């Protein structure tokens, strides 16, 4: 992998842009110092100035790409440490550099979901607004990831879990989970969440059928036993037992 080499003054320029912004006049002064370009007058001087500034633009573009990658890597390190708030901030910054990367939105969804569980009402106001806002951020992030990549299994699954177990909107989860299962037909966990969604909206037969699918296909004894138990519950509900 090629390394990106930048000068100290260029690095300073980038950092100042990222952190606090810089006036146009200050940028020009820094560029003139770095490149030795002031006020060209002749054709050759203009050509030389253009060549130098084109190189600078290329250098800054490469540096920005690397900064975005570093934010993503740092976010993954924070996830390993279960520092969800720090990870969320990193992925939000990474999106500024890579706004069409579905993986970044997926991780925003994951981190926001975890942050919702830590959003306690420390002032005892009785409000759950902070938790709800994190859950809605998670929803919007998953939806954005799916909008970019419609067959993104992890985002489809994450959104399904969010709707069923966090937002209490099981009906919304069903089409996303069904789409997932057309892509990965053996996704046992998705089948389980879909069966749960059907049960919660009162479609007990569909719930039992989905649990039956798990029973027939899974090799995991624990998951099979749980599916058998849940299938019985769904059928009992279907027949009023």
PDB file of C-alpha atoms in Angstrom:
ATOM      1  CA  UNK A   1       0.000   0.000   0.000  1.00  0.00           C
ATOM      2  CA  UNK A   2       1.356   3.409  -0.950  1.00  0.00           C
ATOM      3  CA  UNK A   3       2.088   5.843   1.830  1.00  0.00           C
ATOM      4  CA  UNK A   4       0.873   9.400   1.658  1.00  0.00           C
ATOM      5  CA  UNK A   5       3.623  11.912   2.209  1.00  0.00           C
ATOM      6  CA  UNK A   6       2.704  15.471   3.098  1.00  0.00           C
ATOM      7  CA  UNK A   7       4.731  18.431   4.236  1.00  0.00           C
ATOM      8  CA  UNK A   8       4.469  19.863   7.724  1.00  0.00           C
ATOM      9  CA  UNK A   9       2.833  23.067   6.528  1.00  0.00           C
ATOM     10  CA  UNK A  10       0.300  21.136   4.438  1.00  0.00           C
ATOM     11  CA  UNK A  11      -0.570  19.006   7.459  1.00  0.00           C
ATOM     12  CA  UNK A  12      -1.009  22.192   9.491  1.00  0.00           C
ATOM     13  CA  UNK A  13      -3.279  23.587   6.794  1.00  0.00           C
ATOM     14  CA  UNK A  14      -5.460  20.471   6.812  1.00  0.00           C
ATOM     15  CA  UNK A  15      -5.693  20.362  10.595  1.00  0.00           C
ATOM     16  CA  UNK A  16      -6.677  24.018  10.748  1.00  0.00           C
ATOM     17  CA  UNK A  17      -9.401  23.416   8.170  1.00  0.00           C
ATOM     18  CA  UNK A  18     -10.718  20.441  10.121  1.00  0.00           C
ATOM     19  CA  UNK A  19     -10.562  21.952  13.578  1.00  0.00           C
ATOM     20  CA  UNK A  20     -11.442  25.611  13.456  1.00  0.00           C
ATOM     21  CA  UNK A  21     -11.534  26.884   9.902  1.00  0.00           C
ATOM     22  CA  UNK A  22      -9.213  29.381   8.276  1.00  0.00           C
ATOM     23  CA  UNK A  23      -9.784  32.677   6.496  1.00  0.00           C
ATOM     24  CA  UNK A  24      -9.106  32.879   2.768  1.00  0.00           C
ATOM     25  CA  UNK A  25      -6.353  35.410   3.352  1.00  0.00           C
ATOM     26  CA  UNK A  26      -4.610  33.145   5.854  1.00  0.00           C
ATOM     27  CA  UNK A  27      -4.891  30.196   3.472  1.00  0.00           C
ATOM     28  CA  UNK A  28      -3.327  32.216   0.670  1.00  0.00           C
ATOM     29  CA  UNK A  29      -0.446  33.338   2.878  1.00  0.00           C
ATOM     30  CA  UNK A  30       0.226  29.761   3.968  1.00  0.00           C
ATOM     31  CA  UNK A  31       0.062  28.510   0.388  1.00  0.00           C
ATOM     32  CA  UNK A  32       2.408  31.223  -0.829  1.00  0.00           C
ATOM     33  CA  UNK A  33       4.908  30.336   1.884  1.00  0.00           C
ATOM     34  CA  UNK A  34       4.701  26.639   1.081  1.00  0.00           C
ATOM     35  CA  UNK A  35       4.802  26.835  -2.709  1.00  0.00           C
ATOM     36  CA  UNK A  36       6.698  30.065  -3.259  1.00  0.00           C
ATOM     37  CA  UNK A  37       3.853  31.423  -5.395  1.00  0.00           C
ATOM     38  CA  UNK A  38       2.795  35.012  -4.882  1.00  0.00           C
ATOM     39  CA  UNK A  39       1.431  37.068  -7.782  1.00  0.00           C
ATOM     40  CA  UNK A  40       2.237  35.505 -11.170  1.00  0.00           C
ATOM     41  CA  UNK A  41       2.357  37.863 -14.144  1.00  0.00           C
ATOM     42  CA  UNK A  42       3.863  36.010 -17.101  1.00  0.00           C
ATOM     43  CA  UNK A  43       2.436  32.993 -18.946  1.00  0.00           C
ATOM     44  CA  UNK A  44       5.168  30.737 -17.579  1.00  0.00           C
ATOM     45  CA  UNK A  45       4.568  31.967 -14.029  1.00  0.00           C
ATOM     46  CA  UNK A  46       0.840  31.293 -14.360  1.00  0.00           C
ATOM     47  CA  UNK A  47       1.509  27.774 -15.681  1.00  0.00           C
ATOM     48  CA  UNK A  48       3.934  27.113 -12.844  1.00  0.00           C
ATOM     49  CA  UNK A  49       1.461  28.427 -10.256  1.00  0.00           C
ATOM     50  CA  UNK A  50      -1.353  26.275 -11.678  1.00  0.00           C
ATOM     51  CA  UNK A  51       0.833  23.160 -11.604  1.00  0.00           C
ATOM     52  CA  UNK A  52       1.835  23.786  -7.987  1.00  0.00           C
ATOM     53  CA  UNK A  53      -1.726  24.409  -6.816  1.00  0.00           C
ATOM     54  CA  UNK A  54      -3.057  21.375  -8.692  1.00  0.00           C
ATOM     55  CA  UNK A  55      -0.525  19.265  -6.816  1.00  0.00           C
ATOM     56  CA  UNK A  56      -1.618  20.855  -3.546  1.00  0.00           C
ATOM     57  CA  UNK A  57      -5.270  20.027  -4.261  1.00  0.00           C
ATOM     58  CA  UNK A  58      -4.290  16.421  -4.997  1.00  0.00           C
ATOM     59  CA  UNK A  59      -2.281  16.242  -1.763  1.00  0.00           C
ATOM     60  CA  UNK A  60      -5.172  17.604   0.297  1.00  0.00           C
ATOM     61  CA  UNK A  61      -7.606  15.181  -1.364  1.00  0.00           C
ATOM     62  CA  UNK A  62      -5.371  12.231  -0.519  1.00  0.00           C
ATOM     63  CA  UNK A  63      -4.907  13.473   3.031  1.00  0.00           C
ATOM     64  CA  UNK A  64      -8.669  13.881   3.488  1.00  0.00           C
ATOM     65  CA  UNK A  65      -9.219  10.334   2.272  1.00  0.00           C
ATOM     66  CA  UNK A  66      -6.715   9.088   4.832  1.00  0.00           C
ATOM     67  CA  UNK A  67      -8.329  11.112   7.631  1.00  0.00           C
ATOM     68  CA  UNK A  68     -11.681   9.491   6.828  1.00  0.00           C
ATOM     69  CA  UNK A  69     -10.104   6.038   6.958  1.00  0.00           C
ATOM     70  CA  UNK A  70      -8.432   6.820  10.277  1.00  0.00           C
ATOM     71  CA  UNK A  71     -11.737   7.942  11.799  1.00  0.00           C
ATOM     72  CA  UNK A  72     -13.274   4.642  10.671  1.00  0.00           C
ATOM     73  CA  UNK A  73     -10.421   2.609  12.164  1.00  0.00           C
ATOM     74  CA  UNK A  74     -10.554   4.586  15.397  1.00  0.00           C
ATOM     75  CA  UNK A  75     -14.290   3.964  15.574  1.00  0.00           C
ATOM     76  CA  UNK A  76     -13.725   0.215  15.279  1.00  0.00           C
ATOM     77  CA  UNK A  77     -11.163   0.385  18.091  1.00  0.00           C
ATOM     78  CA  UNK A  78     -13.699   2.117  20.319  1.00  0.00           C
ATOM     79  CA  UNK A  79     -16.284  -0.544  19.451  1.00  0.00           C
ATOM     80  CA  UNK A  80     -13.823  -3.228  20.557  1.00  0.00           C
ATOM     81  CA  UNK A  81     -13.668  -1.395  23.888  1.00  0.00           C
ATOM     82  CA  UNK A  82     -17.477  -0.981  23.952  1.00  0.00           C
ATOM     83  CA  UNK A  83     -17.042   2.794  24.057  1.00  0.00           C
ATOM     84  CA  UNK A  84     -20.132   3.402  21.962  1.00  0.00           C
ATOM     85  CA  UNK A  85     -20.318   7.183  22.308  1.00  0.00           C
ATOM     86  CA  UNK A  86     -16.740   7.701  21.182  1.00  0.00           C
ATOM     87  CA  UNK A  87     -17.233   5.241  18.334  1.00  0.00           C
ATOM     88  CA  UNK A  88     -20.394   7.038  17.238  1.00  0.00           C
ATOM     89  CA  UNK A  89     -18.534  10.352  17.063  1.00  0.00           C
ATOM     90  CA  UNK A  90     -15.788   8.783  14.949  1.00  0.00           C
ATOM     91  CA  UNK A  91     -18.213   7.287  12.449  1.00  0.00           C
ATOM     92  CA  UNK A  92     -20.082  10.564  12.180  1.00  0.00           C
ATOM     93  CA  UNK A  93     -16.794  12.278  11.324  1.00  0.00           C
ATOM     94  CA  UNK A  94     -15.874   9.529   8.855  1.00  0.00           C
ATOM     95  CA  UNK A  95     -19.174  10.087   7.042  1.00  0.00           C
ATOM     96  CA  UNK A  96     -18.123  13.684   6.391  1.00  0.00           C
ATOM     97  CA  UNK A  97     -15.335  12.245   4.236  1.00  0.00           C
ATOM     98  CA  UNK A  98     -17.215   9.220   2.855  1.00  0.00           C
ATOM     99  CA  UNK A  99     -20.921  10.181   2.716  1.00  0.00           C
ATOM    100  CA  UNK A 100     -21.899   7.244   0.480  1.00  0.00           C
ATOM    101  CA  UNK A 101     -20.257   4.446   2.458  1.00  0.00           C
ATOM    102  CA  UNK A 102     -23.024   2.130   3.694  1.00  0.00           C
ATOM    103  CA  UNK A 103     -20.787   0.486   6.295  1.00  0.00           C
ATOM    104  CA  UNK A 104     -20.309   3.768   8.144  1.00  0.00           C
ATOM    105  CA  UNK A 105     -24.065   4.285   8.407  1.00  0.00           C
ATOM    106  CA  UNK A 106     -24.483   0.715   9.622  1.00  0.00           C
ATOM    107  CA  UNK A 107     -22.052   1.329  12.467  1.00  0.00           C
ATOM    108  CA  UNK A 108     -23.771   4.602  13.332  1.00  0.00           C
ATOM    109  CA  UNK A 109     -26.953   2.540  13.652  1.00  0.00           C
ATOM    110  CA  UNK A 110     -25.260   0.013  15.921  1.00  0.00           C
ATOM    111  CA  UNK A 111     -23.617   2.626  18.147  1.00  0.00           C
ATOM    112  CA  UNK A 112     -26.755   4.753  18.425  1.00  0.00           C
ATOM    113  CA  UNK A 113     -28.714   1.668  19.456  1.00  0.00           C
ATOM    114  CA  UNK A 114     -26.297   0.974  22.286  1.00  0.00           C
ATOM    115  CA  UNK A 115     -26.241   4.629  23.306  1.00  0.00           C
ATOM    116  CA  UNK A 116     -30.030   4.531  23.644  1.00  0.00           C
ATOM    117  CA  UNK A 117     -29.606   2.032  26.477  1.00  0.00           C
ATOM    118  CA  UNK A 118     -27.186   4.320  28.294  1.00  0.00           C
ATOM    119  CA  UNK A 119     -29.357   7.423  27.858  1.00  0.00           C
ATOM    120  CA  UNK A 120     -30.710   7.369  31.399  1.00  0.00           C
ATOM    121  CA  UNK A 121     -32.897  10.083  32.874  1.00  0.00           C
ATOM    122  CA  UNK A 122     -30.276  11.256  35.350  1.00  0.00           C
ATOM    123  CA  UNK A 123     -32.293  14.359  36.253  1.00  0.00           C
ATOM    124  CA  UNK A 124     -35.346  12.198  37.015  1.00  0.00           C
ATOM    125  CA  UNK A 125     -37.597  14.299  34.786  1.00  0.00           C
ATOM    126  CA  UNK A 126     -39.585  11.326  33.553  1.00  0.00           C
ATOM    127  CA  UNK A 127     -38.518  12.038  29.976  1.00  0.00           C
ATOM    128  CA  UNK A 128     -37.332   9.344  27.579  1.00  0.00           C
ATOM    129  CA  UNK A 129     -36.627  11.817  24.780  1.00  0.00           C
ATOM    130  CA  UNK A 130     -32.873  11.248  24.746  1.00  0.00           C
ATOM    131  CA  UNK A 131     -33.269   7.486  24.444  1.00  0.00           C
ATOM    132  CA  UNK A 132     -35.882   7.880  21.717  1.00  0.00           C
ATOM    133  CA  UNK A 133     -33.673  10.280  19.778  1.00  0.00           C
ATOM    134  CA  UNK A 134     -30.838   7.756  19.761  1.00  0.00           C
ATOM    135  CA  UNK A 135     -33.222   5.047  18.559  1.00  0.00           C
ATOM    136  CA  UNK A 136     -34.455   7.272  15.742  1.00  0.00           C
ATOM    137  CA  UNK A 137     -30.857   8.064  14.812  1.00  0.00           C
ATOM    138  CA  UNK A 138     -30.218   4.329  14.664  1.00  0.00           C
ATOM    139  CA  UNK A 139     -33.267   3.861  12.445  1.00  0.00           C
ATOM    140  CA  UNK A 140     -32.274   6.634  10.044  1.00  0.00           C
ATOM    141  CA  UNK A 141     -28.707   5.306   9.826  1.00  0.00           C
ATOM    142  CA  UNK A 142     -29.854   1.775   8.964  1.00  0.00           C
ATOM    143  CA  UNK A 143     -32.297   3.149   6.403  1.00  0.00           C
ATOM    144  CA  UNK A 144     -29.554   5.220   4.811  1.00  0.00           C
ATOM    145  CA  UNK A 145     -27.270   2.177   4.631  1.00  0.00           C
ATOM    146  CA  UNK A 146     -30.040   0.196   2.932  1.00  0.00           C
ATOM    147  CA  UNK A 147     -30.766   3.063   0.547  1.00  0.00           C
ATOM    148  CA  UNK A 148     -27.135   2.900  -0.566  1.00  0.00           C
ATOM    149  CA  UNK A 149     -26.992  -0.916  -0.673  1.00  0.00           C
ATOM    150  CA  UNK A 150     -30.436  -2.530  -0.805  1.00  0.00           C
ATOM    151  CA  UNK A 151     -29.039  -6.038  -0.209  1.00  0.00           C
ATOM    152  CA  UNK A 152     -27.047  -5.082   2.868  1.00  0.00           C
ATOM    153  CA  UNK A 153     -27.913  -7.998   5.159  1.00  0.00           C
ATOM    154  CA  UNK A 154     -26.453  -6.608   8.381  1.00  0.00           C
ATOM    155  CA  UNK A 155     -28.362  -3.338   8.051  1.00  0.00           C
ATOM    156  CA  UNK A 156     -31.605  -5.151   7.168  1.00  0.00           C
ATOM    157  CA  UNK A 157     -31.200  -7.337  10.237  1.00  0.00           C
ATOM    158  CA  UNK A 158     -30.261  -4.434  12.509  1.00  0.00           C
ATOM    159  CA  UNK A 159     -33.300  -2.469  11.371  1.00  0.00           C
ATOM    160  CA  UNK A 160     -35.549  -5.474  11.941  1.00  0.00           C
ATOM    161  CA  UNK A 161     -34.264  -5.923  15.488  1.00  0.00           C
ATOM    162  CA  UNK A 162     -34.668  -2.208  16.146  1.00  0.00           C
ATOM    163  CA  UNK A 163     -38.292  -2.141  14.990  1.00  0.00           C
ATOM    164  CA  UNK A 164     -39.324  -5.301  16.839  1.00  0.00           C
ATOM    165  CA  UNK A 165     -37.503  -5.016  20.145  1.00  0.00           C
ATOM    166  CA  UNK A 166     -36.759  -1.316  20.588  1.00  0.00           C
ATOM    167  CA  UNK A 167     -39.329   0.829  18.794  1.00  0.00           C
ATOM    168  CA  UNK A 168     -42.280  -1.560  19.093  1.00  0.00           C
ATOM    169  CA  UNK A 169     -43.070  -1.261  15.384  1.00  0.00           C
ATOM    170  CA  UNK A 170     -43.037  -4.903  14.376  1.00  0.00           C
ATOM    171  CA  UNK A 171     -45.125  -4.378  11.254  1.00  0.00           C
ATOM    172  CA  UNK A 172     -42.407  -2.131   9.807  1.00  0.00           C
ATOM    173  CA  UNK A 173     -39.785  -4.821  10.394  1.00  0.00           C
ATOM    174  CA  UNK A 174     -41.498  -7.514   8.337  1.00  0.00           C
ATOM    175  CA  UNK A 175     -40.697  -6.354   4.770  1.00  0.00           C
ATOM    176  CA  UNK A 176     -37.046  -5.732   5.629  1.00  0.00           C
ATOM    177  CA  UNK A 177     -36.635  -9.144   7.251  1.00  0.00           C
ATOM    178  CA  UNK A 178     -38.400 -10.851   4.354  1.00  0.00           C
ATOM    179  CA  UNK A 179     -36.035  -9.109   1.951  1.00  0.00           C
ATOM    180  CA  UNK A 180     -33.093 -10.277   4.035  1.00  0.00           C
ATOM    181  CA  UNK A 181     -34.299 -13.879   3.836  1.00  0.00           C
ATOM    182  CA  UNK A 182     -34.439 -13.731   0.045  1.00  0.00           C
ATOM    183  CA  UNK A 183     -30.744 -12.836   0.142  1.00  0.00           C
ATOM    184  CA  UNK A 184     -29.637 -15.161   2.953  1.00  0.00           C
ATOM    185  CA  UNK A 185     -32.204 -17.948   3.199  1.00  0.00           C
ATOM    186  CA  UNK A 186     -30.398 -19.624   6.076  1.00  0.00           C
ATOM    187  CA  UNK A 187     -30.230 -16.612   8.395  1.00  0.00           C
ATOM    188  CA  UNK A 188     -31.693 -18.265  11.492  1.00  0.00           C
ATOM    189  CA  UNK A 189     -31.570 -15.163  13.668  1.00  0.00           C
ATOM    190  CA  UNK A 190     -33.502 -13.164  11.068  1.00  0.00           C
ATOM    191  CA  UNK A 191     -36.125 -15.923  10.941  1.00  0.00           C
ATOM    192  CA  UNK A 192     -36.443 -15.764  14.709  1.00  0.00           C
ATOM    193  CA  UNK A 193     -36.913 -11.984  14.699  1.00  0.00           C
ATOM    194  CA  UNK A 194     -39.442 -12.257  11.857  1.00  0.00           C
ATOM    195  CA  UNK A 195     -41.360 -14.959  13.735  1.00  0.00           C
ATOM    196  CA  UNK A 196     -41.404 -12.658  16.755  1.00  0.00           C
ATOM    197  CA  UNK A 197     -42.653  -9.781  14.602  1.00  0.00           C
ATOM    198  CA  UNK A 198     -45.504 -11.902  13.236  1.00  0.00           C
ATOM    199  CA  UNK A 199     -46.439 -12.969  16.754  1.00  0.00           C
ATOM    200  CA  UNK A 200     -46.508  -9.387  18.023  1.00  0.00           C
ATOM    201  CA  UNK A 201     -48.898  -8.245  15.282  1.00  0.00           C
ATOM    202  CA  UNK A 202     -51.182 -11.222  15.929  1.00  0.00           C
ATOM    203  CA  UNK A 203     -50.319 -13.324  12.868  1.00  0.00           C
ATOM    204  CA  UNK A 204     -49.758 -16.472  14.900  1.00  0.00           C
ATOM    205  CA  UNK A 205     -49.899 -18.894  11.969  1.00  0.00           C
ATOM    206  CA  UNK A 206     -47.143 -17.033  10.130  1.00  0.00           C
ATOM    207  CA  UNK A 207     -45.145 -16.942  13.346  1.00  0.00           C
ATOM    208  CA  UNK A 208     -45.496 -20.701  13.828  1.00  0.00           C
ATOM    209  CA  UNK A 209     -44.524 -21.312  10.194  1.00  0.00           C
ATOM    210  CA  UNK A 210     -41.357 -19.274  10.596  1.00  0.00           C
ATOM    211  CA  UNK A 211     -40.411 -21.141  13.764  1.00  0.00           C
ATOM    212  CA  UNK A 212     -41.078 -24.373  11.869  1.00  0.00           C
ATOM    213  CA  UNK A 213     -38.622 -23.230   9.205  1.00  0.00           C
ATOM    214  CA  UNK A 214     -35.979 -22.777  11.892  1.00  0.00           C
ATOM    215  CA  UNK A 215     -36.683 -26.252  13.287  1.00  0.00           C
ATOM    216  CA  UNK A 216     -36.245 -27.836   9.858  1.00  0.00           C
ATOM    217  CA  UNK A 217     -33.059 -26.028   8.862  1.00  0.00           C
ATOM    218  CA  UNK A 218     -30.953 -25.173  11.898  1.00  0.00           C
ATOM    219  CA  UNK A 219     -28.212 -27.452  13.162  1.00  0.00           C
ATOM    220  CA  UNK A 220     -27.964 -25.540  16.419  1.00  0.00           C
ATOM    221  CA  UNK A 221     -29.659 -27.691  19.063  1.00  0.00           C
ATOM    222  CA  UNK A 222     -30.322 -24.775  21.394  1.00  0.00           C
ATOM    223  CA  UNK A 223     -31.929 -22.665  18.655  1.00  0.00           C
ATOM    224  CA  UNK A 224     -33.976 -25.645  17.508  1.00  0.00           C
ATOM    225  CA  UNK A 225     -35.279 -26.315  21.016  1.00  0.00           C
ATOM    226  CA  UNK A 226     -36.194 -22.651  21.487  1.00  0.00           C
ATOM    227  CA  UNK A 227     -37.965 -22.585  18.112  1.00  0.00           C
ATOM    228  CA  UNK A 228     -39.970 -25.692  19.044  1.00  0.00           C
ATOM    229  CA  UNK A 229     -41.030 -24.057  22.290  1.00  0.00           C
ATOM    230  CA  UNK A 230     -41.978 -20.794  20.584  1.00  0.00           C
ATOM    231  CA  UNK A 231     -43.839 -22.606  17.802  1.00  0.00           C
ATOM    232  CA  UNK A 232     -46.039 -24.244  20.420  1.00  0.00           C
ATOM    233  CA  UNK A 233     -46.732 -20.853  22.014  1.00  0.00           C
ATOM    234  CA  UNK A 234     -47.686 -19.401  18.613  1.00  0.00           C
ATOM    235  CA  UNK A 235     -49.984 -22.326  17.762  1.00  0.00           C
ATOM    236  CA  UNK A 236     -51.625 -22.163  21.181  1.00  0.00           C
ATOM    237  CA  UNK A 237     -52.326 -18.484  20.555  1.00  0.00           C
ATOM    238  CA  UNK A 238     -53.641 -19.250  17.061  1.00  0.00           C
ATOM    239  CA  UNK A 239     -56.134 -21.822  18.339  1.00  0.00           C
ATOM    240  CA  UNK A 240     -56.977 -20.019  21.567  1.00  0.00           C
ATOM    241  CA  UNK A 241     -55.437 -22.645  23.782  1.00  0.00           C
TER     242      UNK A 241
END
